[in-house]
Amino acid sequence: PAVHVRIVRKDDSGGAVTAHYTFELHTEDHKSVPGNIVCKEGTFSCGPEGFWGDDFPSLPDLSRLGMLPDDILRIRIKIEPAFPGVAPLEISTPRTESGDYAQHMNRLLLTAKFSDITVLAGATEFRVHRCILASRSCVFDSLLHSSMMESTSGKISIPDIDSATMSDMLRFLYTGSLEGGILDEAENMLGSTDGRSILGEWHYDTPGMGHFLIKQESDTLEFVGNIGACAKTVKQVTGRLEETTNGVWVLKVGPLNCRTFLNLGDLVIEYPIPHADVHLIAEAGDKLERKQELVGSWCKMMRAADKYSIAELVDLCEIKLKKLLDFRTVVPMLKIAAELRRESFKSVVLKYATVDEASLRAIVDTQEFDSLDRSLALEIMQTFALPPLKRARIDAGSKEFADNEDWSRLSCAQLRRACIERGLSSTGSQKEFIDLLHANTCSSHQ
């Protein structure tokens, strides 16, 4: 069922109240998400004890959109009373000192004024300041205070981090933000529609719904492929696209010109399936490629931030990656979560990957899945195969395996579940699992 949000008037004073309302779904970093399926607005008028409401997509659909990180739905509700003949009060937001500080620090990085050390990454040299690096990263602090070559030669060579990643990481060390950097621009480009055409291949975000092609035929646009609920029963639909208003198209199918409205204003197709509380979203093929490149860039940044112990940046990377989670990006996120032992992040990705059989099949069918480490692939299958009662027991905090268990008698799959229910790492060999569980048992008895 759809998520329904309702405003209820509780006062008993007479007369009707008119107001403008906005419901916005927010991400984990408290930013609103654009799009008319996650942002609802309008005007309502009701008397005493009256109510007004609006519907969002169902929880499974919101989960596929990445809007339920850690199973938390964040909704911001804004209500503005309307008074006829009275204009709204304009309030300007003063500039903050922190914003000025970030600008000054970014200028210091760009101009390299009074710089006293050089960082070499890729083919690029960055002239930076020892005091900034040492104060923001304990790893840089150790390098610069040791007798190693880096502290005496005035140059630090970092061959395993490319210049784009290093540029953004230094920006974060200086300003505490990635705003205006390479990753920030890539994010903005992902959502930009300037100069782009609706022609080409589109892919549904919902697993099992297929894809379609929009192509030019003489003076008309032709739609060829799957459409919504027809995907599982009708392999291909052909129809004409006609624009009704700016960005809104109607798809006419069959001799009776059955109509389905498509919103292509932001190059995302979104429309409701008739008689079902579900929305389908499709993304253009070139946008998917950029999205996968962006995921790769965030993974590289997360790895670099972890190497240099920049905890805030690691957390930011995780938040950004969760927003990009879909069945095509599960594999790189699972790899980086396992590599850096980010167990809560890994749990989110596994839960998404195993939410149903269609999602799991779609992930297994990707080329990226072929490159997945055998132990991680096995963990996905074991998580999916875990009976619902055991999943619920783990989520509730109760244990399947007692603390006095003979760990050496358990299989690798059982040891992994024992680690998960104790909040331990679920990545490793059978011996590593046993050592972890023994250490956990000893610490809990102290």
Tab-separated table of N, CA and C in Angstrom, residues 30-151:
chain	number	residue	atom	x	y	z
A	30	HIS	N	19.799	14.924	5.335
A	30	HIS	CA	18.787	15.965	5.570
A	30	HIS	C	18.614	16.914	4.389
A	31	LYS	N	18.799	16.403	3.189
A	31	LYS	CA	18.561	17.194	1.992
A	31	LYS	C	17.299	16.692	1.309
A	32	SER	N	16.486	17.628	0.811
A	32	SER	CA	15.266	17.218	0.130
A	32	SER	C	15.600	16.636	-1.231
A	33	VAL	N	14.726	15.754	-1.700
A	33	VAL	CA	14.937	15.082	-2.982
A	33	VAL	C	13.914	15.605	-3.971
A	34	PRO	N	14.347	16.140	-5.141
A	34	PRO	CA	13.398	16.649	-6.112
A	34	PRO	C	12.628	15.535	-6.800
A	35	GLY	N	11.507	15.901	-7.395
A	35	GLY	CA	10.712	14.921	-8.127
A	35	GLY	C	9.321	14.815	-7.537
A	36	ASN	N	8.302	14.736	-8.410
A	36	ASN	CA	6.944	14.797	-7.907
A	36	ASN	C	6.440	13.517	-7.273
A	37	ILE	N	7.271	12.473	-7.188
A	37	ILE	CA	6.829	11.300	-6.436
A	37	ILE	C	7.343	11.336	-5.006
A	38	VAL	N	8.314	12.207	-4.719
A	38	VAL	CA	8.829	12.312	-3.363
A	38	VAL	C	8.650	13.710	-2.789
A	39	CYS	N	8.012	14.592	-3.531
A	39	CYS	CA	7.715	15.940	-3.045
A	39	CYS	C	6.296	16.283	-3.466
A	40	LYS	N	5.419	16.443	-2.498
A	40	LYS	CA	4.020	16.731	-2.777
A	40	LYS	C	3.693	18.113	-2.243
A	41	GLU	N	2.973	18.905	-3.021
A	41	GLU	CA	2.571	20.214	-2.546
A	41	GLU	C	1.206	20.586	-3.111
A	42	GLY	N	0.546	21.491	-2.442
A	42	GLY	CA	-0.771	21.931	-2.866
A	42	GLY	C	-1.383	22.840	-1.827
A	43	THR	N	-2.654	23.159	-1.993
A	43	THR	CA	-3.375	24.028	-1.072
A	43	THR	C	-4.605	23.291	-0.561
A	44	PHE	N	-4.861	23.372	0.740
A	44	PHE	CA	-6.037	22.722	1.300
A	44	PHE	C	-6.835	23.732	2.118
A	45	SER	N	-8.099	23.454	2.281
A	45	SER	CA	-8.982	24.278	3.100
A	45	SER	C	-9.912	23.340	3.856
A	46	CYS	N	-9.942	23.477	5.183
A	46	CYS	CA	-10.791	22.589	5.960
A	46	CYS	C	-11.307	23.299	7.201
A	47	GLY	N	-12.461	22.833	7.701
A	47	GLY	CA	-13.065	23.385	8.906
A	47	GLY	C	-12.559	22.664	10.139
A	48	PRO	N	-13.144	22.949	11.309
A	48	PRO	CA	-12.749	22.270	12.552
A	48	PRO	C	-12.863	20.754	12.419
A	49	GLU	N	-11.865	20.051	12.979
A	49	GLU	CA	-11.799	18.597	12.941
A	49	GLU	C	-11.652	18.043	11.517
A	50	GLY	N	-11.340	18.908	10.563
A	50	GLY	CA	-11.132	18.446	9.189
A	50	GLY	C	-9.721	17.921	8.981
A	51	PHE	N	-9.463	17.355	7.810
A	51	PHE	CA	-8.126	16.828	7.527
A	51	PHE	C	-7.867	16.911	6.038
A	52	TRP	N	-6.581	16.771	5.703
A	52	TRP	CA	-6.130	16.787	4.314
A	52	TRP	C	-4.886	15.917	4.212
A	53	GLY	N	-4.697	15.247	3.097
A	53	GLY	CA	-3.538	14.373	2.986
A	53	GLY	C	-3.117	14.133	1.557
A	54	ASP	N	-2.025	13.366	1.425
A	54	ASP	CA	-1.492	13.028	0.105
A	54	ASP	C	-0.756	11.702	0.212
A	55	ASP	N	-0.570	11.059	-0.938
A	55	ASP	CA	0.050	9.738	-0.977
A	55	ASP	C	1.451	9.788	-1.569
A	56	PHE	N	2.349	8.996	-0.984
A	56	PHE	CA	3.651	8.720	-1.556
A	56	PHE	C	3.635	7.283	-2.087
A	57	PRO	N	4.653	6.880	-2.846
A	57	PRO	CA	4.722	5.477	-3.278
A	57	PRO	C	4.799	4.533	-2.074
A	58	SER	N	4.644	3.250	-2.324
A	58	SER	CA	4.683	2.256	-1.266
A	58	SER	C	6.098	2.142	-0.702
A	59	LEU	N	6.226	1.538	0.478
A	59	LEU	CA	7.532	1.388	1.123
A	59	LEU	C	8.523	0.589	0.263
A	60	PRO	N	8.109	-0.517	-0.385
A	60	PRO	CA	9.067	-1.222	-1.254
A	60	PRO	C	9.595	-0.346	-2.386
A	61	ASP	N	8.694	0.491	-2.967
A	61	ASP	CA	9.146	1.375	-4.052
A	61	ASP	C	10.095	2.440	-3.521
A	62	LEU	N	9.787	2.992	-2.328
A	62	LEU	CA	10.681	3.988	-1.736
A	62	LEU	C	12.031	3.367	-1.413
A	63	SER	N	12.021	2.117	-1.001
A	63	SER	CA	13.279	1.430	-0.710
A	63	SER	C	14.114	1.281	-1.967
A	64	ARG	N	13.467	0.923	-3.098
A	64	ARG	CA	14.209	0.791	-4.363
A	64	ARG	C	14.775	2.130	-4.815
A	65	LEU	N	14.102	3.234	-4.443
A	65	LEU	CA	14.591	4.558	-4.804
A	65	LEU	C	15.699	5.030	-3.873
A	66	GLY	N	16.050	4.209	-2.862
A	66	GLY	CA	17.089	4.589	-1.924
A	66	GLY	C	16.624	5.594	-0.890
A	67	MET	N	15.282	5.684	-0.652
A	67	MET	CA	14.730	6.674	0.251
A	67	MET	C	14.483	6.129	1.649
A	68	LEU	N	14.917	4.897	1.926
A	68	LEU	CA	14.737	4.324	3.268
A	68	LEU	C	16.074	3.850	3.837
A	69	PRO	N	17.078	4.741	3.945
A	69	PRO	CA	18.343	4.312	4.532
A	69	PRO	C	18.129	3.893	5.980
A	70	ASP	N	18.648	2.727	6.337
A	70	ASP	CA	18.495	2.196	7.697
A	70	ASP	C	17.028	2.069	8.089
A	71	ASP	N	16.138	1.860	7.084
A	71	ASP	CA	14.707	1.658	7.327
A	71	ASP	C	14.053	2.858	8.008
A	72	ILE	N	14.546	4.051	7.756
A	72	ILE	CA	13.973	5.271	8.344
A	72	ILE	C	13.411	6.132	7.224
A	73	LEU	N	12.141	6.507	7.334
A	73	LEU	CA	11.500	7.391	6.364
A	73	LEU	C	11.491	8.806	6.946
A	74	ARG	N	12.161	9.722	6.278
A	74	ARG	CA	12.277	11.103	6.759
A	74	ARG	C	11.393	12.008	5.907
A	75	ILE	N	10.391	12.628	6.517
A	75	ILE	CA	9.459	13.506	5.808
A	75	ILE	C	9.472	14.878	6.467
A	76	ARG	N	9.687	15.924	5.683
A	76	ARG	CA	9.616	17.303	6.170
A	76	ARG	C	8.278	17.891	5.735
A	77	ILE	N	7.522	18.381	6.682
A	77	ILE	CA	6.193	18.933	6.405
A	77	ILE	C	6.228	20.435	6.663
A	78	LYS	N	5.820	21.199	5.676
A	78	LYS	CA	5.798	22.655	5.787
A	78	LYS	C	4.384	23.150	5.496
A	79	ILE	N	3.819	23.938	6.405
A	79	ILE	CA	2.462	24.466	6.243
A	79	ILE	C	2.530	25.980	6.343
A	80	GLU	N	2.017	26.670	5.334
A	80	GLU	CA	2.011	28.135	5.299
A	80	GLU	C	0.575	28.622	5.199
A	81	PRO	N	0.033	29.205	6.280
A	81	PRO	CA	-1.343	29.736	6.213
A	81	PRO	C	-1.462	30.798	5.122
A	82	ALA	N	-2.580	30.801	4.440
A	82	ALA	CA	-2.823	31.766	3.366
A	82	ALA	C	-3.811	32.819	3.864
A	83	PHE	N	-3.412	34.087	3.773
A	83	PHE	CA	-4.284	35.190	4.172
A	83	PHE	C	-4.556	36.036	2.934
A	84	PRO	N	-5.796	36.073	2.448
A	84	PRO	CA	-6.120	36.822	1.216
A	84	PRO	C	-5.718	38.289	1.333
A	85	GLY	N	-5.018	38.776	0.310
A	85	GLY	CA	-4.642	40.182	0.258
A	85	GLY	C	-3.364	40.523	0.995
A	86	VAL	N	-2.750	39.548	1.642
A	86	VAL	CA	-1.518	39.796	2.392
A	86	VAL	C	-0.369	39.065	1.711
A	87	ALA	N	0.646	39.807	1.299
A	87	ALA	CA	1.788	39.195	0.619
A	87	ALA	C	2.700	38.524	1.636
A	88	PRO	N	3.375	37.449	1.257
A	88	PRO	CA	4.295	36.783	2.182
A	88	PRO	C	5.485	37.667	2.529
A	89	LEU	N	5.990	37.522	3.741
A	89	LEU	CA	7.114	38.312	4.210
A	89	LEU	C	8.410	37.710	3.682
A	90	GLU	N	9.206	38.521	3.018
A	90	GLU	CA	10.484	38.057	2.490
A	90	GLU	C	11.560	38.206	3.565
A	91	ILE	N	12.234	37.109	3.867
A	91	ILE	CA	13.286	37.125	4.876
A	91	ILE	C	14.594	36.719	4.218
A	92	SER	N	15.580	37.583	4.278
A	92	SER	CA	16.866	37.265	3.671
A	92	SER	C	17.738	36.535	4.676
A	93	THR	N	18.523	35.575	4.174
A	93	THR	CA	19.412	34.799	5.029
A	93	THR	C	20.797	35.429	5.016
A	94	PRO	N	21.282	35.870	6.186
A	94	PRO	CA	22.606	36.503	6.198
A	94	PRO	C	23.711	35.503	5.892
A	95	ARG	N	24.792	36.002	5.349
A	95	ARG	CA	25.940	35.146	5.084
A	95	ARG	C	26.555	34.714	6.404
A	96	THR	N	26.973	33.489	6.475
A	96	THR	CA	27.549	32.957	7.703
A	96	THR	C	29.067	33.058	7.670
A	97	GLU	N	29.645	33.174	8.858
A	97	GLU	CA	31.096	33.251	8.935
A	97	GLU	C	31.747	31.962	8.453
A	98	SER	N	31.062	30.814	8.715
A	98	SER	CA	31.640	29.538	8.292
A	98	SER	C	31.773	29.465	6.780
A	99	GLY	N	30.791	30.044	6.056
A	99	GLY	CA	30.871	30.072	4.597
A	99	GLY	C	32.052	30.896	4.119
A	100	ASP	N	32.274	32.047	4.773
A	100	ASP	CA	33.418	32.887	4.419
A	100	ASP	C	34.723	32.147	4.706
A	101	TYR	N	34.760	31.442	5.824
A	101	TYR	CA	35.974	30.718	6.200
A	101	TYR	C	36.306	29.662	5.152
A	102	ALA	N	35.284	28.919	4.712
A	102	ALA	CA	35.515	27.883	3.705
A	102	ALA	C	36.050	28.494	2.415
A	103	GLN	N	35.526	29.655	2.024
A	103	GLN	CA	36.004	30.328	0.806
A	103	GLN	C	37.463	30.742	0.950
A	104	HIS	N	37.807	31.269	2.142
A	104	HIS	CA	39.190	31.696	2.363
A	104	HIS	C	40.139	30.503	2.321
A	105	MET	N	39.715	29.392	2.928
A	105	MET	CA	40.573	28.207	2.953
A	105	MET	C	40.722	27.608	1.553
A	106	ASN	N	39.652	27.656	0.768
A	106	ASN	CA	39.739	27.151	-0.608
A	106	ASN	C	40.680	28.027	-1.435
A	107	ARG	N	40.637	29.336	-1.201
A	107	ARG	CA	41.539	30.243	-1.914
A	107	ARG	C	42.989	29.957	-1.522
A	108	LEU	N	43.206	29.637	-0.252
A	108	LEU	CA	44.554	29.304	0.204
A	108	LEU	C	45.058	28.047	-0.504
A	109	LEU	N	44.181	27.063	-0.681
A	109	LEU	CA	44.559	25.830	-1.376
A	109	LEU	C	44.870	26.097	-2.844
A	110	LEU	N	44.043	26.894	-3.498
A	110	LEU	CA	44.203	27.138	-4.936
A	110	LEU	C	45.425	27.996	-5.245
A	111	THR	N	45.691	28.990	-4.387
A	111	THR	CA	46.820	29.889	-4.655
A	111	THR	C	48.139	29.315	-4.154
A	112	ALA	N	48.052	28.347	-3.217
A	112	ALA	CA	49.250	27.723	-2.630
A	112	ALA	C	50.159	28.744	-1.938
A	113	LYS	N	49.563	29.821	-1.445
A	113	LYS	CA	50.341	30.854	-0.761
A	113	LYS	C	50.952	30.295	0.519
A	114	PHE	N	52.231	30.508	0.720
A	114	PHE	CA	52.987	30.029	1.878
A	114	PHE	C	53.006	28.501	1.970
A	115	SER	N	52.764	27.798	0.865
A	115	SER	CA	52.814	26.330	0.898
A	115	SER	C	54.240	25.869	1.204
A	116	ASP	N	54.350	24.711	1.891
A	116	ASP	CA	55.673	24.246	2.297
A	116	ASP	C	55.902	22.758	2.018
A	117	ILE	N	54.983	22.122	1.262
A	117	ILE	CA	55.178	20.727	0.892
A	117	ILE	C	54.366	20.443	-0.373
A	118	THR	N	54.797	19.447	-1.141
A	118	THR	CA	54.121	19.096	-2.393
A	118	THR	C	53.615	17.662	-2.316
A	119	VAL	N	52.362	17.488	-2.714
A	119	VAL	CA	51.768	16.151	-2.793
A	119	VAL	C	51.662	15.787	-4.270
A	120	LEU	N	52.218	14.627	-4.643
A	120	LEU	CA	52.185	14.166	-6.030
A	120	LEU	C	51.195	13.009	-6.144
A	121	ALA	N	50.144	13.206	-6.937
A	121	ALA	CA	49.144	12.157	-7.170
A	121	ALA	C	48.855	12.119	-8.657
A	122	GLY	N	48.970	10.935	-9.259
A	122	GLY	CA	48.835	10.860	-10.707
A	122	GLY	C	49.962	11.642	-11.347
A	123	ALA	N	49.593	12.514	-12.270
A	123	ALA	CA	50.599	13.358	-12.918
A	123	ALA	C	50.530	14.789	-12.410
A	124	THR	N	49.830	15.011	-11.288
A	124	THR	CA	49.595	16.363	-10.792
A	124	THR	C	50.315	16.592	-9.473
A	125	GLU	N	50.935	17.764	-9.347
A	125	GLU	CA	51.556	18.171	-8.096
A	125	GLU	C	50.668	19.199	-7.408
A	126	PHE	N	50.399	18.989	-6.123
A	126	PHE	CA	49.582	19.899	-5.317
A	126	PHE	C	50.478	20.524	-4.248
A	127	ARG	N	50.610	21.841	-4.294
A	127	ARG	CA	51.390	22.558	-3.286
A	127	ARG	C	50.472	22.878	-2.117
A	128	VAL	N	50.801	22.309	-0.963
A	128	VAL	CA	49.908	22.396	0.189
A	128	VAL	C	50.693	22.795	1.439
A	129	HIS	N	49.998	22.747	2.585
A	129	HIS	CA	50.561	23.235	3.840
A	129	HIS	C	50.611	22.098	4.864
A	130	ARG	N	51.795	21.864	5.416
A	130	ARG	CA	51.983	20.786	6.378
A	130	ARG	C	51.002	20.882	7.544
A	131	CYS	N	50.839	22.075	8.070
A	131	CYS	CA	50.018	22.241	9.270
A	131	CYS	C	48.570	21.834	9.010
A	132	ILE	N	48.059	22.106	7.801
A	132	ILE	CA	46.680	21.728	7.468
A	132	ILE	C	46.562	20.212	7.389
A	133	LEU	N	47.457	19.575	6.654
A	133	LEU	CA	47.407	18.118	6.513
A	133	LEU	C	47.557	17.426	7.859
A	134	ALA	N	48.506	17.888	8.670
A	134	ALA	CA	48.770	17.236	9.950
A	134	ALA	C	47.607	17.396	10.923
A	135	SER	N	46.944	18.555	10.886
A	135	SER	CA	45.841	18.791	11.819
A	135	SER	C	44.566	18.063	11.414
A	136	ARG	N	44.427	17.694	10.147
A	136	ARG	CA	43.181	17.093	9.654
A	136	ARG	C	43.271	15.584	9.484
A	137	SER	N	44.492	15.032	9.457
A	137	SER	CA	44.661	13.597	9.244
A	137	SER	C	45.809	13.075	10.102
A	138	CYS	N	45.510	12.088	10.961
A	138	CYS	CA	46.561	11.530	11.819
A	138	CYS	C	47.598	10.777	10.991
A	139	VAL	N	47.196	10.272	9.818
A	139	VAL	CA	48.146	9.566	8.955
A	139	VAL	C	49.142	10.558	8.363
A	140	PHE	N	48.656	11.680	7.842
A	140	PHE	CA	49.563	12.719	7.345
A	140	PHE	C	50.437	13.247	8.482
A	141	ASP	N	49.854	13.376	9.665
A	141	ASP	CA	50.609	13.863	10.815
A	141	ASP	C	51.797	12.947	11.112
A	142	SER	N	51.563	11.624	11.062
A	142	SER	CA	52.644	10.666	11.311
A	142	SER	C	53.713	10.745	10.228
A	143	LEU	N	53.263	10.861	8.961
A	143	LEU	CA	54.216	10.957	7.854
A	143	LEU	C	55.117	12.184	7.997
A	144	LEU	N	54.518	13.302	8.371
A	144	LEU	CA	55.254	14.562	8.398
A	144	LEU	C	56.113	14.714	9.648
A	145	HIS	N	55.851	13.905	10.678
A	145	HIS	CA	56.652	13.985	11.894
A	145	HIS	C	57.685	12.863	11.987
A	146	SER	N	57.664	11.964	11.007
A	146	SER	CA	58.610	10.846	11.054
A	146	SER	C	59.906	11.229	10.349
A	147	SER	N	60.841	10.306	10.388
A	147	SER	CA	62.128	10.532	9.704
A	147	SER	C	62.098	10.002	8.286
A	148	MET	N	60.881	9.677	7.795
A	148	MET	CA	60.750	9.148	6.440
A	148	MET	C	61.073	10.235	5.426
A	149	MET	N	61.230	9.817	4.186
A	149	MET	CA	61.614	10.737	3.120
A	149	MET	C	60.604	11.877	2.977
A	150	GLU	N	59.319	11.576	3.189
A	150	GLU	CA	58.295	12.589	2.995
A	150	GLU	C	58.517	13.818	3.876
A	151	SER	N	58.993	13.593	5.093
A	151	SER	CA	59.136	14.700	6.032
A	151	SER	C	60.373	15.548	5.763
